[in-house]
Every structure is written in C-alpha cells, then in structure tokens.
PDB file of C-alpha atoms in Angstrom:
ATOM      1  CA  MET A   1     -74.123  61.956  15.758  1.00  0.00           C
ATOM      2  CA  LYS A   2     -72.682  60.597  19.011  1.00  0.00           C
ATOM      3  CA  PHE A   3     -75.952  58.857  19.738  1.00  0.00           C
ATOM      4  CA  VAL A   4     -75.855  57.014  16.406  1.00  0.00           C
ATOM      5  CA  GLN A   5     -72.259  55.905  16.983  1.00  0.00           C
ATOM      6  CA  SER A   6     -73.070  54.688  20.494  1.00  0.00           C
ATOM      7  CA  LYS A   7     -76.126  52.812  19.239  1.00  0.00           C
ATOM      8  CA  SER A   8     -74.193  51.065  16.450  1.00  0.00           C
ATOM      9  CA  LEU A   9     -71.383  50.196  18.850  1.00  0.00           C
ATOM     10  CA  ALA A  10     -73.912  48.728  21.327  1.00  0.00           C
ATOM     11  CA  GLU A  11     -75.520  46.652  18.564  1.00  0.00           C
ATOM     12  CA  TYR A  12     -72.120  45.400  17.474  1.00  0.00           C
ATOM     13  CA  ASN A  13     -71.246  44.467  21.069  1.00  0.00           C
ATOM     14  CA  LEU A  14     -74.545  42.573  21.422  1.00  0.00           C
ATOM     15  CA  SER A  15     -73.885  40.711  18.179  1.00  0.00           C
ATOM     16  CA  MET A  16     -70.449  39.679  19.479  1.00  0.00           C
ATOM     17  CA  GLU A  17     -71.835  38.448  22.820  1.00  0.00           C
ATOM     18  CA  GLN A  18     -72.495  34.873  21.641  1.00  0.00           C
ATOM     19  CA  LYS A  19     -69.047  34.581  20.025  1.00  0.00           C
ATOM     20  CA  LEU A  20     -67.426  35.834  23.220  1.00  0.00           C
ATOM     21  CA  LYS A  21     -69.398  33.381  25.387  1.00  0.00           C
ATOM     22  CA  THR A  22     -68.387  30.507  23.111  1.00  0.00           C
ATOM     23  CA  ALA A  23     -64.759  31.630  23.149  1.00  0.00           C
ATOM     24  CA  LEU A  24     -64.864  31.933  26.960  1.00  0.00           C
ATOM     25  CA  GLN A  25     -66.265  28.406  27.292  1.00  0.00           C
ATOM     26  CA  ASN A  26     -63.541  27.069  24.993  1.00  0.00           C
ATOM     27  CA  LEU A  27     -60.912  28.910  27.013  1.00  0.00           C
ATOM     28  CA  GLN A  28     -62.254  27.527  30.297  1.00  0.00           C
ATOM     29  CA  LYS A  29     -62.323  23.993  28.890  1.00  0.00           C
ATOM     30  CA  THR A  30     -58.788  24.338  27.550  1.00  0.00           C
ATOM     31  CA  HIS A  31     -57.607  25.737  30.886  1.00  0.00           C
ATOM     32  CA  PHE A  32     -59.218  22.831  32.753  1.00  0.00           C
ATOM     33  CA  ASP A  33     -57.556  20.334  30.385  1.00  0.00           C
ATOM     34  CA  ALA A  34     -54.196  22.060  30.824  1.00  0.00           C
ATOM     35  CA  VAL A  35     -54.502  21.951  34.625  1.00  0.00           C
ATOM     36  CA  GLU A  36     -55.383  18.237  34.494  1.00  0.00           C
ATOM     37  CA  LYS A  37     -52.430  17.496  32.209  1.00  0.00           C
ATOM     38  CA  LYS A  38     -50.120  19.479  34.469  1.00  0.00           C
ATOM     39  CA  LYS A  39     -51.244  17.406  37.469  1.00  0.00           C
ATOM     40  CA  SER A  40     -50.715  14.225  35.464  1.00  0.00           C
ATOM     41  CA  VAL A  41     -47.212  15.297  34.426  1.00  0.00           C
ATOM     42  CA  GLU A  42     -46.313  16.212  38.010  1.00  0.00           C
ATOM     43  CA  GLU A  43     -47.513  12.805  39.240  1.00  0.00           C
ATOM     44  CA  MET A  44     -45.489  11.029  36.559  1.00  0.00           C
ATOM     45  CA  LYS A  45     -42.447  13.138  37.451  1.00  0.00           C
ATOM     46  CA  GLU A  46     -42.785  12.145  41.111  1.00  0.00           C
ATOM     47  CA  LYS A  47     -42.918   8.469  40.105  1.00  0.00           C
ATOM     48  CA  LEU A  48     -39.879   8.925  37.880  1.00  0.00           C
ATOM     49  CA  ASP A  49     -37.959  10.665  40.659  1.00  0.00           C
ATOM     50  CA  LYS A  50     -38.770   7.845  43.079  1.00  0.00           C
ATOM     51  CA  LEU A  51     -37.622   5.261  40.543  1.00  0.00           C
ATOM     52  CA  SER A  52     -34.495   7.258  39.749  1.00  0.00           C
ATOM     53  CA  ASN A  53     -33.545   7.445  43.400  1.00  0.00           C
ATOM     54  CA  SER A  54     -33.967   3.721  43.847  1.00  0.00           C
ATOM     55  CA  ARG A  55     -31.993   2.993  40.673  1.00  0.00           C
ATOM     56  CA  SER A  56     -28.893   5.118  41.132  1.00  0.00           C
ATOM     57  CA  LEU A  57     -25.832   4.008  39.212  1.00  0.00           C
ATOM     58  CA  ASP A  58     -23.953   3.343  42.438  1.00  0.00           C
ATOM     59  CA  SER A  59     -26.630   0.937  43.621  1.00  0.00           C
ATOM     60  CA  VAL A  60     -26.711  -0.773  40.214  1.00  0.00           C
ATOM     61  CA  CYS A  61     -22.938  -1.171  40.368  1.00  0.00           C
ATOM     62  CA  SER A  62     -23.030  -2.727  43.836  1.00  0.00           C
ATOM     63  CA  THR A  63     -25.965  -4.951  42.845  1.00  0.00           C
ATOM     64  CA  LEU A  64     -24.026  -6.222  39.828  1.00  0.00           C
ATOM     65  CA  LYS A  65     -21.061  -6.971  42.064  1.00  0.00           C
ATOM     66  CA  THR A  66     -23.274  -8.905  44.487  1.00  0.00           C
ATOM     67  CA  LEU A  67     -24.977 -10.844  41.691  1.00  0.00           C
ATOM     68  CA  ALA A  68     -21.623 -11.745  40.147  1.00  0.00           C
ATOM     69  CA  HIS A  69     -20.413 -13.025  43.513  1.00  0.00           C
ATOM     70  CA  GLU A  70     -23.586 -15.088  43.979  1.00  0.00           C
ATOM     71  CA  ALA A  71     -23.256 -16.579  40.482  1.00  0.00           C
ATOM     72  CA  GLU A  72     -19.647 -17.452  41.262  1.00  0.00           C
ATOM     73  CA  LYS A  73     -20.738 -19.267  44.425  1.00  0.00           C
ATOM     74  CA  GLU A  74     -23.352 -21.166  42.413  1.00  0.00           C
ATOM     75  CA  SER A  75     -20.716 -22.229  39.874  1.00  0.00           C
ATOM     76  CA  GLU A  76     -18.520 -23.470  42.734  1.00  0.00           C
ATOM     77  CA  LYS A  77     -21.478 -25.466  44.072  1.00  0.00           C
ATOM     78  CA  ILE A  78     -21.989 -27.010  40.625  1.00  0.00           C
ATOM     79  CA  SER A  79     -18.307 -27.962  40.612  1.00  0.00           C
ATOM     80  CA  GLU A  80     -18.588 -29.500  44.087  1.00  0.00           C
ATOM     81  CA  ASP A  81     -21.694 -31.449  43.032  1.00  0.00           C
ATOM     82  CA  PHE A  82     -19.751 -32.832  40.071  1.00  0.00           C
ATOM     83  CA  HIS A  83     -16.839 -33.880  42.294  1.00  0.00           C
ATOM     84  CA  LYS A  84     -19.277 -35.628  44.636  1.00  0.00           C
ATOM     85  CA  GLY A  85     -20.684 -37.523  41.668  1.00  0.00           C
ATOM     86  CA  GLU A  86     -24.132 -35.906  41.825  1.00  0.00           C
ATOM     87  CA  LEU A  87     -23.870 -34.590  38.228  1.00  0.00           C
ATOM     88  CA  ASP A  88     -22.794 -36.403  35.093  1.00  0.00           C
ATOM     89  CA  ILE A  89     -20.201 -34.786  32.832  1.00  0.00           C
ATOM     90  CA  ASP A  90     -22.590 -33.462  30.180  1.00  0.00           C
ATOM     91  CA  GLU A  91     -24.868 -31.794  32.712  1.00  0.00           C
ATOM     92  CA  PHE A  92     -21.859 -30.403  34.598  1.00  0.00           C
ATOM     93  CA  VAL A  93     -20.302 -28.877  31.481  1.00  0.00           C
ATOM     94  CA  LYS A  94     -23.596 -27.323  30.427  1.00  0.00           C
ATOM     95  CA  GLN A  95     -24.474 -25.824  33.833  1.00  0.00           C
ATOM     96  CA  PHE A  96     -20.932 -24.800  34.725  1.00  0.00           C
ATOM     97  CA  CYS A  97     -20.270 -23.049  31.397  1.00  0.00           C
ATOM     98  CA  GLU A  98     -23.559 -21.148  31.582  1.00  0.00           C
ATOM     99  CA  LYS A  99     -22.907 -20.050  35.158  1.00  0.00           C
ATOM    100  CA  ARG A 100     -19.294 -19.008  34.493  1.00  0.00           C
ATOM    101  CA  ALA A 101     -20.382 -17.022  31.428  1.00  0.00           C
ATOM    102  CA  THR A 102     -22.925 -15.243  33.634  1.00  0.00           C
ATOM    103  CA  VAL A 103     -20.225 -14.544  36.239  1.00  0.00           C
ATOM    104  CA  HIS A 104     -17.851 -13.072  33.677  1.00  0.00           C
ATOM    105  CA  LEU A 105     -20.517 -10.945  32.002  1.00  0.00           C
ATOM    106  CA  ARG A 106     -21.649  -9.502  35.326  1.00  0.00           C
ATOM    107  CA  LYS A 107     -18.084  -8.791  36.403  1.00  0.00           C
ATOM    108  CA  ILE A 108     -17.307  -7.058  33.119  1.00  0.00           C
ATOM    109  CA  LYS A 109     -20.462  -4.956  33.314  1.00  0.00           C
ATOM    110  CA  GLU A 110     -19.802  -4.071  36.943  1.00  0.00           C
ATOM    111  CA  GLU A 111     -16.183  -3.089  36.252  1.00  0.00           C
ATOM    112  CA  LYS A 112     -17.134  -0.984  33.238  1.00  0.00           C
ATOM    113  CA  LEU A 113     -19.948   0.761  35.107  1.00  0.00           C
ATOM    114  CA  CYS A 114     -17.693   1.483  38.087  1.00  0.00           C
ATOM    115  CA  GLU A 115     -15.034   2.814  35.730  1.00  0.00           C
ATOM    116  CA  LEU A 116     -17.571   5.112  34.071  1.00  0.00           C
ATOM    117  CA  LEU A 117     -18.745   6.318  37.479  1.00  0.00           C
ATOM    118  CA  ARG A 118     -15.173   7.066  38.575  1.00  0.00           C
ATOM    119  CA  GLN A 119     -14.558   8.905  35.317  1.00  0.00           C
ATOM    120  CA  GLN A 120     -17.737  10.920  35.741  1.00  0.00           C
ATOM    121  CA  GLN A 121     -16.842  11.811  39.334  1.00  0.00           C
ATOM    122  CA  TYR A 122     -13.341  12.803  38.236  1.00  0.00           C
ATOM    123  CA  ASN A 123     -14.699  15.030  35.473  1.00  0.00           C
ATOM    124  CA  HIS A 124     -17.006  16.774  37.941  1.00  0.00           C
ATOM    125  CA  SER A 125     -14.212  17.280  40.472  1.00  0.00           C
ATOM    126  CA  VAL A 126     -11.769  18.907  38.048  1.00  0.00           C
ATOM    127  CA  ALA A 127     -11.078  22.452  39.179  1.00  0.00           C
ATOM    128  CA  ALA A 128     -12.467  25.380  37.250  1.00  0.00           C
ATOM    129  CA  PRO A 129     -10.107  26.787  34.645  1.00  0.00           C
ATOM    130  CA  ASN A 130      -7.932  29.734  35.612  1.00  0.00           C
ATOM    131  CA  VAL A 131      -9.702  32.944  34.668  1.00  0.00           C
ATOM    132  CA  TYR A 132      -6.585  35.079  34.940  1.00  0.00           C
ATOM    133  CA  PRO A 133      -4.458  35.607  31.844  1.00  0.00           C
ATOM    134  CA  ILE A 134      -1.218  33.713  31.641  1.00  0.00           C
ATOM    135  CA  GLY A 135       1.989  35.122  30.302  1.00  0.00           C
ATOM    136  CA  ASN A 136       2.925  34.929  26.667  1.00  0.00           C
ATOM    137  CA  ASN A 137       6.392  33.675  25.873  1.00  0.00           C
ATOM    138  CA  THR A 138       7.999  36.536  24.030  1.00  0.00           C
ATOM    139  CA  SER A 139      11.543  37.581  23.346  1.00  0.00           C
ATOM    140  CA  THR A 140      11.397  39.801  26.448  1.00  0.00           C
ATOM    141  CA  GLY A 141      10.593  36.835  28.667  1.00  0.00           C
ATOM    142  CA  SER A 142       7.645  35.195  30.261  1.00  0.00           C
ATOM    143  CA  THR A 143       5.415  37.063  32.681  1.00  0.00           C
ATOM    144  CA  GLN A 144       2.204  36.336  34.472  1.00  0.00           C
ATOM    145  CA  TYR A 145       0.550  39.164  32.561  1.00  0.00           C
ATOM    146  CA  PRO A 146      -0.362  39.223  28.888  1.00  0.00           C
ATOM    147  CA  HIS A 147       2.003  40.951  26.538  1.00  0.00           C
ATOM    148  CA  TYR A 148       0.712  44.062  24.823  1.00  0.00           C
ATOM    149  CA  ALA A 149       3.137  45.348  22.211  1.00  0.00           C
ATOM    150  CA  LEU A 150       1.500  48.758  21.952  1.00  0.00           C
ATOM    151  CA  LEU A 151       2.020  49.478  25.645  1.00  0.00           C
ATOM    152  CA  ASN A 152       5.779  48.885  25.396  1.00  0.00           C
ATOM    153  CA  ASP A 153       6.154  51.210  22.431  1.00  0.00           C
ATOM    154  CA  SER A 154       5.345  54.635  23.884  1.00  0.00           C
ATOM    155  CA  LYS A 155       5.570  56.385  20.486  1.00  0.00           C
ATOM    156  CA  ASN A 156       2.683  54.346  19.094  1.00  0.00           C
ATOM    157  CA  TYR A 157       0.529  54.523  22.187  1.00  0.00           C
ATOM    158  CA  ARG A 158      -0.179  58.083  23.257  1.00  0.00           C
ATOM    159  CA  HIS A 159      -3.409  59.260  24.722  1.00  0.00           C
ATOM    160  CA  SER A 160      -4.979  62.230  22.957  1.00  0.00           C
ATOM    161  CA  PHE A 161      -4.488  64.208  26.169  1.00  0.00           C
ATOM    162  CA  TYR A 162      -0.705  64.244  25.526  1.00  0.00           C
ATOM    163  CA  SER A 163      -0.934  65.323  21.908  1.00  0.00           C
TER     164      SER A 163
END
C-alpha cells in the first residue's frame, strides 16, 4: 500500500516538474525586472534630490529679489536713455511699462514667497502643546489639576476594601 502511494506521489511530482520550472523562470524574470525598476527609481530619486537641493525655496526667494533689482536697474537705464534723447516717447513708454510691470510682479512674488517661508518657519517653531492637564474653573476655584467631583464626595467614592 505504501509503495503504491509513494509511486503515485512520485508520478505526480514528475508531472508538476515542467509547471514548476516555468513558474520559477517567470519568478526569476519578474525578480530581475523588479530589481531593474528599483535601480531606476533610486536613480530618479537621486536626481530629484539634487534638483530639490538646488531649488530650495530660500534660494528661489533670493533669486527673485535679485532679478527684481536687476529689472529695476534696467528700467532706470531705459528712463535715462529717454532723458538723453536716445529713445522716442512711444518706444520709451512701451519698454518702461513692460520693465516696471516685470519689477512689480517679481517683487510681489518675492514678498509673498518670503512671507510664506516665514509663516512656515513660525509654524514649525511653535512649542509643543502642554501635555499636563490644566485646571477647570469650578465654584471651588481654579487649580492646576483637573477637577474630579467623585473624589471630593467621599460618600460616593469608596473603595470596596472599606465596605
């Protein structure tokens, strides 16, 4: 009886051999693909981290400030060129208005970004909330400990040991 069971089990195992080999090959291929994708993701993450470091909000804010200052200098140069007679009125108005609009937009963006950064830094620097209970204002007064009515009324709060 045991011999027959062993023989049928061996035949079954042999019949499953091809399915197992195919499944193993699929698993190895999938594993290889997963490893390749993991490497790709890690490389992309490194690139993103490098870009993130070079594009911090502080640096963007200072860059905006610098660009606004440069645009303001350019608008002053346009004004000087007009006063020297190097530009006619139509060209002056066109160039000057465009440059001043650029100056104002950059200043507004820089101020708003700096404000958001200050707000974010303030929110991160706020102290952790007090974890200790604060007193409840009751008719008996205010204490630094919470008020428990049952503890004050000894008739209602008796341990079973005292009964």
